[in-house]
XYZ file of C-alpha atoms in Angstrom:
641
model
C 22.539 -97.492 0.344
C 24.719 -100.454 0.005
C 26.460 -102.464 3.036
C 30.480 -102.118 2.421
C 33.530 -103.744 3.821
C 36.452 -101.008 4.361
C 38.887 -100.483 6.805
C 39.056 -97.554 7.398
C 36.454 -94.768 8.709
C 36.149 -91.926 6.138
C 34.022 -89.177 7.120
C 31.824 -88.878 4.072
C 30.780 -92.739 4.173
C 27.093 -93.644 4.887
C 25.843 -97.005 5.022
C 26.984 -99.934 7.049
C 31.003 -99.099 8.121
C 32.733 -102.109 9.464
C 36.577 -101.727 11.127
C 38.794 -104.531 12.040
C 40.901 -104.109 14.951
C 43.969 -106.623 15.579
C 43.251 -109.846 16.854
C 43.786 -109.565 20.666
C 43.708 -111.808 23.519
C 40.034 -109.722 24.068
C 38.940 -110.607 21.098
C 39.154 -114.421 21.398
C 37.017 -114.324 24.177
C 33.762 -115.365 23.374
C 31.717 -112.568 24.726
C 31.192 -109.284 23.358
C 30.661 -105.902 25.087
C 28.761 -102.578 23.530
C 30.910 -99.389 23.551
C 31.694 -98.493 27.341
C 30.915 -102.144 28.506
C 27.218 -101.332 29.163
C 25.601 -104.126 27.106
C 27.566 -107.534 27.131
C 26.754 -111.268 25.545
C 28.753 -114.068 26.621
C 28.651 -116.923 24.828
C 29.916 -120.551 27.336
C 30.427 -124.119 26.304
C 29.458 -127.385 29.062
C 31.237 -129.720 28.939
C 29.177 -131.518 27.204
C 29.406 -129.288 24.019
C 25.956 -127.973 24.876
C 26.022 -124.344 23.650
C 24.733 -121.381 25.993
C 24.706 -117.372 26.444
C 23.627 -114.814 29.328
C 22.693 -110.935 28.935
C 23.902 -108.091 31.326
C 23.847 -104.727 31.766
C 26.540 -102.718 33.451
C 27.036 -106.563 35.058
C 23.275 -106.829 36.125
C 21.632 -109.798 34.135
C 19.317 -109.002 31.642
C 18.492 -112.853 30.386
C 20.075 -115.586 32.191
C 22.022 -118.535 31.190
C 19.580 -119.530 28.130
C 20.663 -122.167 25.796
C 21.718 -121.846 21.840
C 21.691 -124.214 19.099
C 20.119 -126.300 15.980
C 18.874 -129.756 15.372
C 19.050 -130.720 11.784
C 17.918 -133.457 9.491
C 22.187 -134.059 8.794
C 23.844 -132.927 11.880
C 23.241 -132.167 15.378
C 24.457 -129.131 16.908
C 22.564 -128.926 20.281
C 25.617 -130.996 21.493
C 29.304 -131.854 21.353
C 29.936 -128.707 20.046
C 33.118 -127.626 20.250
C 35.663 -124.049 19.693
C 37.373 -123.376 16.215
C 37.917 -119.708 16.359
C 36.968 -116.316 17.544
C 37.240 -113.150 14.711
C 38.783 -110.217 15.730
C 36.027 -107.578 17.049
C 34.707 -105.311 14.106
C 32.931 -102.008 14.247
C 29.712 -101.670 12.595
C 28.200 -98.449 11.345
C 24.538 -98.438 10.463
C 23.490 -94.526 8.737
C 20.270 -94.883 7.025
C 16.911 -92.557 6.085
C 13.373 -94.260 7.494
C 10.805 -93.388 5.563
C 8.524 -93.843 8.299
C 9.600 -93.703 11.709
C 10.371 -92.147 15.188
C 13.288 -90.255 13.807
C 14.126 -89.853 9.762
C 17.774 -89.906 10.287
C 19.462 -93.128 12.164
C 23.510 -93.460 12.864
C 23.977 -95.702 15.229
C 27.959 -97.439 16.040
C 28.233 -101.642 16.926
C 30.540 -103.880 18.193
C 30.661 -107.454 16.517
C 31.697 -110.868 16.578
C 31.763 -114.359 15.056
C 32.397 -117.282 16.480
C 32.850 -120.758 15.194
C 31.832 -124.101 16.492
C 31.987 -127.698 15.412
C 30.231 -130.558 15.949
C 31.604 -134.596 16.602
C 31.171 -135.136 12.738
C 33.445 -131.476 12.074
C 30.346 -129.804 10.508
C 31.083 -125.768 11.307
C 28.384 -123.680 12.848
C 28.777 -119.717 12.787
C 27.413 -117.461 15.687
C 27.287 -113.490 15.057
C 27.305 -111.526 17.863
C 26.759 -107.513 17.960
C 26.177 -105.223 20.532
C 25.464 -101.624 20.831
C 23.756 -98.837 23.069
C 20.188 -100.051 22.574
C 20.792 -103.820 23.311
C 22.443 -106.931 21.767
C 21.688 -109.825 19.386
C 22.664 -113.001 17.881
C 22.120 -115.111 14.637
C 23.159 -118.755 13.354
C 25.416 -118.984 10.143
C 25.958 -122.353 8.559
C 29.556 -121.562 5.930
C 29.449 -124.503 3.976
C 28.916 -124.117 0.372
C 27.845 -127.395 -0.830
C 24.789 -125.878 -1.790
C 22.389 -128.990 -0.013
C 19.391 -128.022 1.245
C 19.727 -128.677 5.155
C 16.274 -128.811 7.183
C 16.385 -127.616 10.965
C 14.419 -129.913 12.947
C 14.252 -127.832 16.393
C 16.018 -124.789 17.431
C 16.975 -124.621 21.092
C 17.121 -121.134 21.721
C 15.327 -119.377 25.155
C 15.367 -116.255 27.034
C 15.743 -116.655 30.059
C 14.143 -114.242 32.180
C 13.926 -113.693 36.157
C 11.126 -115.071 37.787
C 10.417 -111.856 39.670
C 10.031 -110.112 35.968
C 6.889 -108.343 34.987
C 5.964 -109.177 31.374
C 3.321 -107.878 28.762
C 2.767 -110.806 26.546
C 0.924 -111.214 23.256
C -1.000 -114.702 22.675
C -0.109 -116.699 19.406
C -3.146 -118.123 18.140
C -3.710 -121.168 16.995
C -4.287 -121.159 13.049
C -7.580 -120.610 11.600
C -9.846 -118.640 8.965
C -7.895 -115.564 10.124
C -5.154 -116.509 12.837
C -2.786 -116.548 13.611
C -2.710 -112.555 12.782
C -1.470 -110.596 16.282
C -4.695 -109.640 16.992
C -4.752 -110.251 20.880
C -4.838 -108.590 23.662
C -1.478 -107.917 25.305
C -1.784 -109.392 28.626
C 0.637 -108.387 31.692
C 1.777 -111.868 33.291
C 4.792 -113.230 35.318
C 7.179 -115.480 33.612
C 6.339 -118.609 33.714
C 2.820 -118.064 33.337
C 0.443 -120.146 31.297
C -1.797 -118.535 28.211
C -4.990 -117.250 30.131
C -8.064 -116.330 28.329
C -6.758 -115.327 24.781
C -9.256 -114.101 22.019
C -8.662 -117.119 19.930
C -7.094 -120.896 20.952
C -3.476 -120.226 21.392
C -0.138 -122.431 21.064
C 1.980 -119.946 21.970
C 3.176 -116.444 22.993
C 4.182 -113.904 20.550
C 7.384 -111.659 19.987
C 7.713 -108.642 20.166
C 7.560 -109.564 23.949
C 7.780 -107.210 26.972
C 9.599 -107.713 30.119
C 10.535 -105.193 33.296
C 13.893 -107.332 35.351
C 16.594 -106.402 37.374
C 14.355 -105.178 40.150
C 12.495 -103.052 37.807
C 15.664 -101.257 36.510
C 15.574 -102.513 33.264
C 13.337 -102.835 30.673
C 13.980 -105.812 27.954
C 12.185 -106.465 24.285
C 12.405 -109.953 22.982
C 12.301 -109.863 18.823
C 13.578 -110.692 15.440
C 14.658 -109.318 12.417
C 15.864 -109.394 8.806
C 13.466 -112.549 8.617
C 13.472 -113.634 4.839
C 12.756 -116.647 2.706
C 14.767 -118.416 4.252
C 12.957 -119.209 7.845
C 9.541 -119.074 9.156
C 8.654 -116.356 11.156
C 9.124 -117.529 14.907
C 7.223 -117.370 18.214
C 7.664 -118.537 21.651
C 6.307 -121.817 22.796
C 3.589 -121.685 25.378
C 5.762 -123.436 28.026
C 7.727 -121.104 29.789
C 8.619 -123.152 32.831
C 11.178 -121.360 34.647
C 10.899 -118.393 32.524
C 12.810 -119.972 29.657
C 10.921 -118.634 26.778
C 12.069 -120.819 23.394
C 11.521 -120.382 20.177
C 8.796 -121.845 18.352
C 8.285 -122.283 14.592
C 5.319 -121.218 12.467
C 2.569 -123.975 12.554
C 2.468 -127.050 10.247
C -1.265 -125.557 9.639
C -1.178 -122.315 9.031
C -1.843 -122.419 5.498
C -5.912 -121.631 5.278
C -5.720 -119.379 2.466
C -2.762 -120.174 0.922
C -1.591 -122.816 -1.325
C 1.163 -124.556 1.191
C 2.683 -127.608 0.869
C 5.651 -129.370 3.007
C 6.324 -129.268 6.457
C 6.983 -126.455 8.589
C 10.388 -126.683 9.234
C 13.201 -124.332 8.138
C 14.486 -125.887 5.027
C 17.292 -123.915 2.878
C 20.235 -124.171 0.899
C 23.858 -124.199 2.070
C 25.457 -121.510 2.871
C 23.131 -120.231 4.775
C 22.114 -117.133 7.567
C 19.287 -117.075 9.494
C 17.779 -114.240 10.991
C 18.726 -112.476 14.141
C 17.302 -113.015 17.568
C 17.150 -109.297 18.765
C 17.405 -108.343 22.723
C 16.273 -104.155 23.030
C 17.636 -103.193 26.123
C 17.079 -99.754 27.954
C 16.558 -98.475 31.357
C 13.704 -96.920 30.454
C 10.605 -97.933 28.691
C 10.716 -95.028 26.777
C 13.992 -96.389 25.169
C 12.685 -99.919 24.133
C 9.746 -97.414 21.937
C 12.378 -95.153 20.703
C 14.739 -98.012 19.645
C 15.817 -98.648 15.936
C 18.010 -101.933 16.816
C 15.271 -104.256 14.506
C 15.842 -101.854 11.264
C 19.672 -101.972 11.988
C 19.929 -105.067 11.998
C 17.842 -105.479 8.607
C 19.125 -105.198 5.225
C 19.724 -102.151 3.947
C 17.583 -100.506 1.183
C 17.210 -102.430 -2.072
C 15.817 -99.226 -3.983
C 17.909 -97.038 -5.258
C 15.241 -94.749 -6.153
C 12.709 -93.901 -3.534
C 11.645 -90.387 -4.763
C 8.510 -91.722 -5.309
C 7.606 -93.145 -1.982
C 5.521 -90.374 -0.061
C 3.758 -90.942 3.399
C 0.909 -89.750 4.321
C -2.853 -89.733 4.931
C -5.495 -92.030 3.859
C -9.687 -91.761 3.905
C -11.051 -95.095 4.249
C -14.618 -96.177 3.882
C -14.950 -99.877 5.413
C -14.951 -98.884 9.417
C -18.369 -96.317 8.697
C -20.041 -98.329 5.793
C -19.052 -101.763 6.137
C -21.598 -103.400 3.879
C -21.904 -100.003 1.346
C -19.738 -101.078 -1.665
C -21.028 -98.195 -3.829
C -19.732 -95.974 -5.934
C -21.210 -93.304 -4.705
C -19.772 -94.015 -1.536
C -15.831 -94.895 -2.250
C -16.574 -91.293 -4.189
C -17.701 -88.979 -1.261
C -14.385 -90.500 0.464
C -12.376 -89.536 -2.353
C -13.897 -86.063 -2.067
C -13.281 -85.915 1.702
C -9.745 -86.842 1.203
C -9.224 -84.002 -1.030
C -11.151 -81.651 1.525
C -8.545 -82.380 3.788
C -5.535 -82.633 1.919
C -5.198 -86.358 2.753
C -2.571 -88.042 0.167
C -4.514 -91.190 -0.611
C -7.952 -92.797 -0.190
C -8.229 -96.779 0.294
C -10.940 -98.732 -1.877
C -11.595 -101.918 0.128
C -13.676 -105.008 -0.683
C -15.348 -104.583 -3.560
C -13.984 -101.666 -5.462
C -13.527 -103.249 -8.660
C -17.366 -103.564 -9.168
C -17.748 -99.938 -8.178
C -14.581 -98.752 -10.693
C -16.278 -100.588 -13.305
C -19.373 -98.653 -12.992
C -18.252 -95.608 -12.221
C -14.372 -95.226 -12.693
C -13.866 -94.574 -9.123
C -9.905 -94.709 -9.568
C -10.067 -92.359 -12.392
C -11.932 -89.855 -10.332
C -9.304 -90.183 -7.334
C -6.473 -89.630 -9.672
C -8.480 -86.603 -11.397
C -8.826 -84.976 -7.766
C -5.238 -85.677 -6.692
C -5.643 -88.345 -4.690
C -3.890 -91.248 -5.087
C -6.115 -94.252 -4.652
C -4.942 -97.467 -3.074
C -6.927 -100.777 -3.175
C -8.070 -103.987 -1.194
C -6.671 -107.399 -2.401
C -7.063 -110.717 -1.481
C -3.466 -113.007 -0.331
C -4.375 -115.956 -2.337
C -4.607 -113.960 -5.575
C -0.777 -112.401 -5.244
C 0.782 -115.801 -4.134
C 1.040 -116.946 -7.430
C 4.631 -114.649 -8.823
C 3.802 -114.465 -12.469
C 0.361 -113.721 -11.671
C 1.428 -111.399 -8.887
C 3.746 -109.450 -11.816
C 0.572 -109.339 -13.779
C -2.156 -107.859 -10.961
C 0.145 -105.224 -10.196
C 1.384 -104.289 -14.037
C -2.765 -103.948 -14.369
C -3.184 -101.784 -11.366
C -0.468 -99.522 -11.826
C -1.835 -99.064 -15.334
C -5.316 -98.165 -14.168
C -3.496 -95.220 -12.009
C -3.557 -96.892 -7.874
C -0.512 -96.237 -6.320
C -0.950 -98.747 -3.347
C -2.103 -102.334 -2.414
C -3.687 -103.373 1.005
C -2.983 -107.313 0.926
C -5.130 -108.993 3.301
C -5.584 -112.742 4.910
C -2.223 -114.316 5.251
C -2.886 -115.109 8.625
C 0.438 -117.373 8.476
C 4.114 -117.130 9.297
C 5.211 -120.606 7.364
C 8.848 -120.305 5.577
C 7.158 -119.896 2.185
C 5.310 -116.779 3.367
C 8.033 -115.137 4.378
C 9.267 -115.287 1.061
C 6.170 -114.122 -0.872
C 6.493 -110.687 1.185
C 10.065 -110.063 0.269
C 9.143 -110.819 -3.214
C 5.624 -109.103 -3.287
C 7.343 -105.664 -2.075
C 9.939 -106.058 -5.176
C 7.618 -106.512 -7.376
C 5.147 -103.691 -6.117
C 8.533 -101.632 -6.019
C 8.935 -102.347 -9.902
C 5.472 -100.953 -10.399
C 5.781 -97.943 -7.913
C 3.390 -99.338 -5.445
C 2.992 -98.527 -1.877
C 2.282 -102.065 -0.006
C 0.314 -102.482 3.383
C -0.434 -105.547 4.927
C -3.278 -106.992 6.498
C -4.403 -110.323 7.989
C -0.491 -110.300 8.641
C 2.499 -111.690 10.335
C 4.338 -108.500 12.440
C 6.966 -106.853 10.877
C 10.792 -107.698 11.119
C 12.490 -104.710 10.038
C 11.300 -105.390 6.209
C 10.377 -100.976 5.874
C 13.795 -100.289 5.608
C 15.093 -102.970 3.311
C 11.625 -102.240 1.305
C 10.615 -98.456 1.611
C 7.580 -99.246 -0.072
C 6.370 -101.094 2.396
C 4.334 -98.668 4.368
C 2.272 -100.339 7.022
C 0.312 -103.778 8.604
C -2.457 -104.708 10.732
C -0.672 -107.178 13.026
C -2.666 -105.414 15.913
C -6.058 -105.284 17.590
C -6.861 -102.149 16.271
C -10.262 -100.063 15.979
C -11.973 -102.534 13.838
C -12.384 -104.413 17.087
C -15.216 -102.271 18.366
C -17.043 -104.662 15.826
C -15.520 -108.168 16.799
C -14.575 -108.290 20.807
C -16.426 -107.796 24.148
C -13.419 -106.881 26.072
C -11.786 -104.375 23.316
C -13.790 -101.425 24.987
C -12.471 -101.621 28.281
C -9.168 -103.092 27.572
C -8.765 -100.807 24.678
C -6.765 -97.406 26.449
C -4.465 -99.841 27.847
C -3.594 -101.384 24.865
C -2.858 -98.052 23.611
C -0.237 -97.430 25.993
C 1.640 -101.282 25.451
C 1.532 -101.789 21.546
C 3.964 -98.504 21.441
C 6.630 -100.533 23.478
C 5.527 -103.809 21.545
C 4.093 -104.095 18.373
C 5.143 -100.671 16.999
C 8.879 -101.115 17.757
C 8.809 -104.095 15.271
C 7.600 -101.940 12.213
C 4.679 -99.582 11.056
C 1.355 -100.280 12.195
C -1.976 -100.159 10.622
C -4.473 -99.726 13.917
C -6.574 -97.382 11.671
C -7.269 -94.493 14.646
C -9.843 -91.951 15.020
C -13.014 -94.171 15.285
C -15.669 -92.232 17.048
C -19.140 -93.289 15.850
C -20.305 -95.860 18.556
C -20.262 -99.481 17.377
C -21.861 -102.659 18.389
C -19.691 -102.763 21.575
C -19.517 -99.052 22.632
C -16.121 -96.973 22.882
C -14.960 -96.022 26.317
C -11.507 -93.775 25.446
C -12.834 -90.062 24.991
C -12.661 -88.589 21.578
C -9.299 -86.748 22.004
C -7.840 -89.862 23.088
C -8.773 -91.597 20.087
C -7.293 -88.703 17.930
C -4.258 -88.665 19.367
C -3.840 -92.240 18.653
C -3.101 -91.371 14.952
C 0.081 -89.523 16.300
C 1.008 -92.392 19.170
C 1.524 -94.872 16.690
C 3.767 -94.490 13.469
C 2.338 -95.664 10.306
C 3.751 -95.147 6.819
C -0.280 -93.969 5.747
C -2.272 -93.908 8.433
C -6.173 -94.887 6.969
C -8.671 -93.146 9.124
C -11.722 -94.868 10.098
C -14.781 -93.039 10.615
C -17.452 -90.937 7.975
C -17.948 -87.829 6.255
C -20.175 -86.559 8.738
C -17.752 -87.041 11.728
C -15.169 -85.228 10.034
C -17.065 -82.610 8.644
C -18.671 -82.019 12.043
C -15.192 -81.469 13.582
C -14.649 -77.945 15.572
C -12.141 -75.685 12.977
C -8.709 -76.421 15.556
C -9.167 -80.649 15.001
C -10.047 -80.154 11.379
C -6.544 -78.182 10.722
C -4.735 -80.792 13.077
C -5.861 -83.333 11.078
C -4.589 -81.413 7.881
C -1.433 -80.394 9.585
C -0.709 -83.759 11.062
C 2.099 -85.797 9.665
C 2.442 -89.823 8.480
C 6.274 -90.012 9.995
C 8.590 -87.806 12.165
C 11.542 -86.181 12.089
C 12.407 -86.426 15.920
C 10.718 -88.171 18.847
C 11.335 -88.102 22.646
C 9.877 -89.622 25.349
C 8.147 -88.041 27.839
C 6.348 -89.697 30.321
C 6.286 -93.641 29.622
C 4.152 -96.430 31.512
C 3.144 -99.428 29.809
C -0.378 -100.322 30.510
C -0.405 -96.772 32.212
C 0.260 -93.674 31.004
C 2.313 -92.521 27.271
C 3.494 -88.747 26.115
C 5.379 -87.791 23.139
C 7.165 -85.076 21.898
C 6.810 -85.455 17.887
C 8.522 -82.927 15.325
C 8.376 -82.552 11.854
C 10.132 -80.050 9.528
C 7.994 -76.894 11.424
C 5.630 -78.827 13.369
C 6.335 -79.709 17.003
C 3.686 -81.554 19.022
C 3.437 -82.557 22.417
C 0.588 -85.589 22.283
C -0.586 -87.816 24.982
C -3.015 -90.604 25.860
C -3.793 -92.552 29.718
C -4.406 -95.932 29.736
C -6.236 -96.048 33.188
C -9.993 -95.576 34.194
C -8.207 -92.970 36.344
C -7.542 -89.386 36.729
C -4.171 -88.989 36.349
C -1.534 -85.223 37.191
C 0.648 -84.485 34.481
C 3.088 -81.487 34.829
C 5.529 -80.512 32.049
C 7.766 -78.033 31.191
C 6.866 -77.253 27.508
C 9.522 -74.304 27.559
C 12.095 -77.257 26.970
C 9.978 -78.175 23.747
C 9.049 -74.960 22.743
C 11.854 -73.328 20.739
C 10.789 -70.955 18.285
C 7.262 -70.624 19.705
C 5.523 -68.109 21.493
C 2.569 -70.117 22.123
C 0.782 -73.743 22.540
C -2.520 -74.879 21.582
C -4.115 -77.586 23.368
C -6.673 -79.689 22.168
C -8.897 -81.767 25.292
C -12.457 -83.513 26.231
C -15.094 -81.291 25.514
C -18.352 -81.138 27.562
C -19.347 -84.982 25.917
C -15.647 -86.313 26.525
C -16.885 -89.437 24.352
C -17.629 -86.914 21.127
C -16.374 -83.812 21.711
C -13.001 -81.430 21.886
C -12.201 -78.335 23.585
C -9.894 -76.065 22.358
C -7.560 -73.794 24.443
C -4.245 -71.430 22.907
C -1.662 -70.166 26.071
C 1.722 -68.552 26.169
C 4.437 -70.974 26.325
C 5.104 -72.105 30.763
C 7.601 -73.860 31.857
C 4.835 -75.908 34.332
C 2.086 -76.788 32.395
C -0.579 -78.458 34.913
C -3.516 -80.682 33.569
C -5.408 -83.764 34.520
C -5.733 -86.928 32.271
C -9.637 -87.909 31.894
C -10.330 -91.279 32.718
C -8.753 -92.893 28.991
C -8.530 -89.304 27.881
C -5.427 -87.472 26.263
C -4.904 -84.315 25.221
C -2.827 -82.723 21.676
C -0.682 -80.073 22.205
C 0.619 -78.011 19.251
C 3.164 -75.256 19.389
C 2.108 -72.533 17.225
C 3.137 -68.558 16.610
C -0.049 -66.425 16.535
């Protein structure tokens, strides 16, 4: 559905809905406050011209004074800026469908704002403002249309955040063979702290990023969105000194596998709008997981047809038989896949060998399972050979493409993805993205973009010391980080004991497939686990759903503790995970979740919590008692029996 200007709310309109009021006194002010007041940005002016904006929240600060602006190759605008005018204040509506998400259905009302500035040489500089219930955010505009290509040397913009914050902050690494790709740890620091003990060398800290201020009262999620071809993908440098965290460009290096040229620098044709700088606000933590601000702010959908998209479930072979490329192999997950109902199966590295020889694609298809397949970045960079890969594929019957080894968030990348999801779009194929820059929104302007990496997910238990004991923790931050940025690929359910040995119990690692949202979610793990599984996980897993209808948060601790209510057309699920080597009370009323259900089925730790389940069927109470294991969780599922 298409953005449109009107003036005038009809009932029947979807889409985005903006309304001009009159221009007021209030609206030349150059701050801009949600519905109610609750949310505010101010925008202030030194007398220097220096250019700078503060956060609050019901008048607490959320970031303080944190400075704004651009250094380009023509002009200057870090300085001597100066007024031109204030627009009236417009109200935005955003009504979209996710096909993957917390919640299928989004309607959310905003307040917005531009305001224009000029430099000593009269060059204009736009700044939108909106605000709404779930936070505020900001973007730079430059209106002339002389059509030059202007290159941004710096950008000045920080967050500043209170020194008596808590913060859960992801390392940017340095690049490499396969950084920088968000695969740290998340680590829980003050602001102001320096990068301590990252996987990989690091130059800076990544966003999404996580902080707890006012006292604790207020939870606040530094990100972006609606990033496109034209800007890099942005960071935050390392130095935070005073808990000013400023943005930081992609690296001039981050171009190992990919033909890159140029500098790294932001370099674009006039007019031109840059993405926005996006400030989740809630009082909760719960609401920073739950929030939709990043696809809001993103352009809308650029298919009209989406029929054909379908989420769902994927059987993947890579995590159980890493170095077993054979046919016979990609086949018996084809087979399971069908056993369970599972929409798609993945072919990873080295499928085309094994379709060759035995038509492995052709047997998916002839199952009904629609096979998706492993591709390297370097080989899709290229547009007219892009076209070309993916006119073959669709032609040999795979509906999807995992892309992996980017491992870059340069300009030019940027704009393959928005590119590479049109054309897979033009071919019907699902896209997920590995080796990968996070998200910004991109699933709703592309719904056939399903999923990416971008996390340290399960594959781990292969790669890092720490990921065992670090790993339940992780599970309980990347819902509040990583996830609110887009769909993500952590590939869950991985049971069989690798070279550095799980520590989360087996329920806990199943109920990881329903913590995070992903557009297919690609099991890891064999045959034999899943065909070993007691009757009650076996029909979860069949029952289970790729995206949700309607979330709620429950109980929600970063680092800590993490319960969901999840609902899908008739399935409602209650599903939670504990981060802690610690056993930990819950008590909830599951009558409030239980409508139209006489009953709850509850899937734990079985006698080996590491490997096996217990299941347990009660009449609905309205205080359910139970203790988290030590990294344990537990799957409930309402049911009528």
């Amino acid at each position: 559905m298409r953005n449109v200007l009107i003036y005038k709310v009809l009932p029947f309109l979807v889409g985005a809905i903006f309304l001009f009021s009159g221009f007021t006194a209030a609206s030349q002010s150059m701050s801009l406050s949600s519905k109610l007041g609750s949310n505010k940005i101010t925008l202030s002016l030194t007398k220097n011209g220096e250019l700078h904006y503060n956060v609050t929240r019901r008048d607490k600060t959320i970031i303080a004074d944190s400075p704004l602006g651009l250094n380009a190759d023509d002009q200057d605008f870090t300085s001597g800026l100066s007024l031109v005018n204030v627009s009236p204040i417009a109200v935005r509506r955003e009504k979209y469908d996710l096909k993957v998400g917390n919640v299928k259905t989004i309607d959310h009302v905003f307040d917005t704002k531009s305001i224009t500035f000029k430099n000593r040489s009269g060059a204009l500089m736009i700044i939108d403002l909106i605000t709404g219930k779930e936070g505020v955010a900001f973007r730079y505009r430059f209106p002339d249309q002389d059509k030059k290509i202007r290159v941004i040397n710096t950008e000045s913009t920080g967050f500043h955040i209170e020194k008596n914050a808590k913060g859960w902050l992801q390392p940017y690494n340095k690049a490499g063979k396969v950084t920088p790709g968000y695969e740290d740890f998340y680590f829980k620091i003050h602001p102001g702290d320096t990068i301590s003990n990252p996987r990989n060398p690091s130059v800076g800290w990544c966003m999404p990023a996580l902080f707890q201020v006012n006292e604790g009262k207020n939870w606040v999620l530094l990100a972006e969105s609606g990033t496109d071809g034209s800007y890099p993908g942005c960071h935050l440098q390392p130095d935070s000194q005073g808990g000013v965290y400023k943005i930081a460009f992609a690296e001039q290096d981050e171009k190992y596998t990919l033909p890159l040229s140029g500098n790294n620098h932001p370099a674009y044709n006039l007019p031109w709008t840059m993405p926005w700088r996006v400030i989740i606000i809630g009082e909760q933590a719960g609401d920073i997981l739950l929030s939709s601000l990043i696809t809001d702010l993103a352009p809308a959908s650029k298919l009209d047809d989406t029929s054909w998209i379908e989420p769902g479930k994927a059987t993947w072979s890579w995590w159980s038989h890493p170095e077993d490329r054979s046919p016979e192999t990609y086949n018996s997950f084809t087979d399971l896949a069908a056993s369970f109902g599972f929409g798609y199966t993945l072919f990873d590295a080295g499928w085309e060998k094994a379709n060759t020889e035995k038509g492995i694609i052709a047997k998916a298809t002839a199952r009904g399972v629609k096979p998706m397949v492993w591709a390297y970045s370097a080989a899709y960079f290229d547009p007219e050979k892009r076209r070309m890969k993916f006119k073959e594929l669709a032609a040999m019957g795979v509906k999807g493409v995992k892309i992996d080894f980017w491992c870059s968030d340069r300009q030019e990348v940027m704009a393959c993805f928005q590119s590479l999801f049109e054309d897979a779009a033009k071919e019907h194929l699902l896209v997920n993205l590995h080796g990968t820059t996070v998200p910004r929104g991109w699933h709703r302007t592309w719904p056939n973009f399903m999923t990416a990496e971008a996390v340290l997910g399960t594959e781990h238990y292969f790669y890092e010391s720490r990921y065992p004991d670090k790993a339940a923790e992780q599970n309980t931050v990347l819902p509040f980080t990583r996830n609110v940025a887009g769909p993500t690929d952590y590939t869950p359910f991985a049971l069989t004991i690798r070279k550095y040995p799980r520590l989360n119990t087996a329920v806990h690692e199943l109920a990881t497939a329903m913590i995070y949202t992903s557009g297919i979610i690609h099991f890891a793990d064999s045959k034999e686990i899943f065909d070993s599984l007691p009757v009650s996980v076996r029909q979860l897993l069949k029952d289970m759903p790729a995206t949700w209808d309607k979330t709620e948060s429950i109980v929600a601790e970063p680092g800590e503790q993490l319960i969901l209510s999840r609902q899908k057309d008739h399935l409602s699920y209650i599903v939670g995970i504990n981060g802690t080597n610690k056993v930990v009370p819950v008590n909830l009323n599951l009558a409030k979740y239980a409508k139209g259900f006489s009953k709850f089925r509850v899937i734990m730790e079985g006698e080996n919590p590491l490997m096996t389940f217990k299941t347990e069927t009660y009449p609905i109470s309205s205080n359910w008692q139970y203790a988290f294991a030590p990294k344990g969780g537990f799957i409930i599922q309402f049911v009528n029996e």
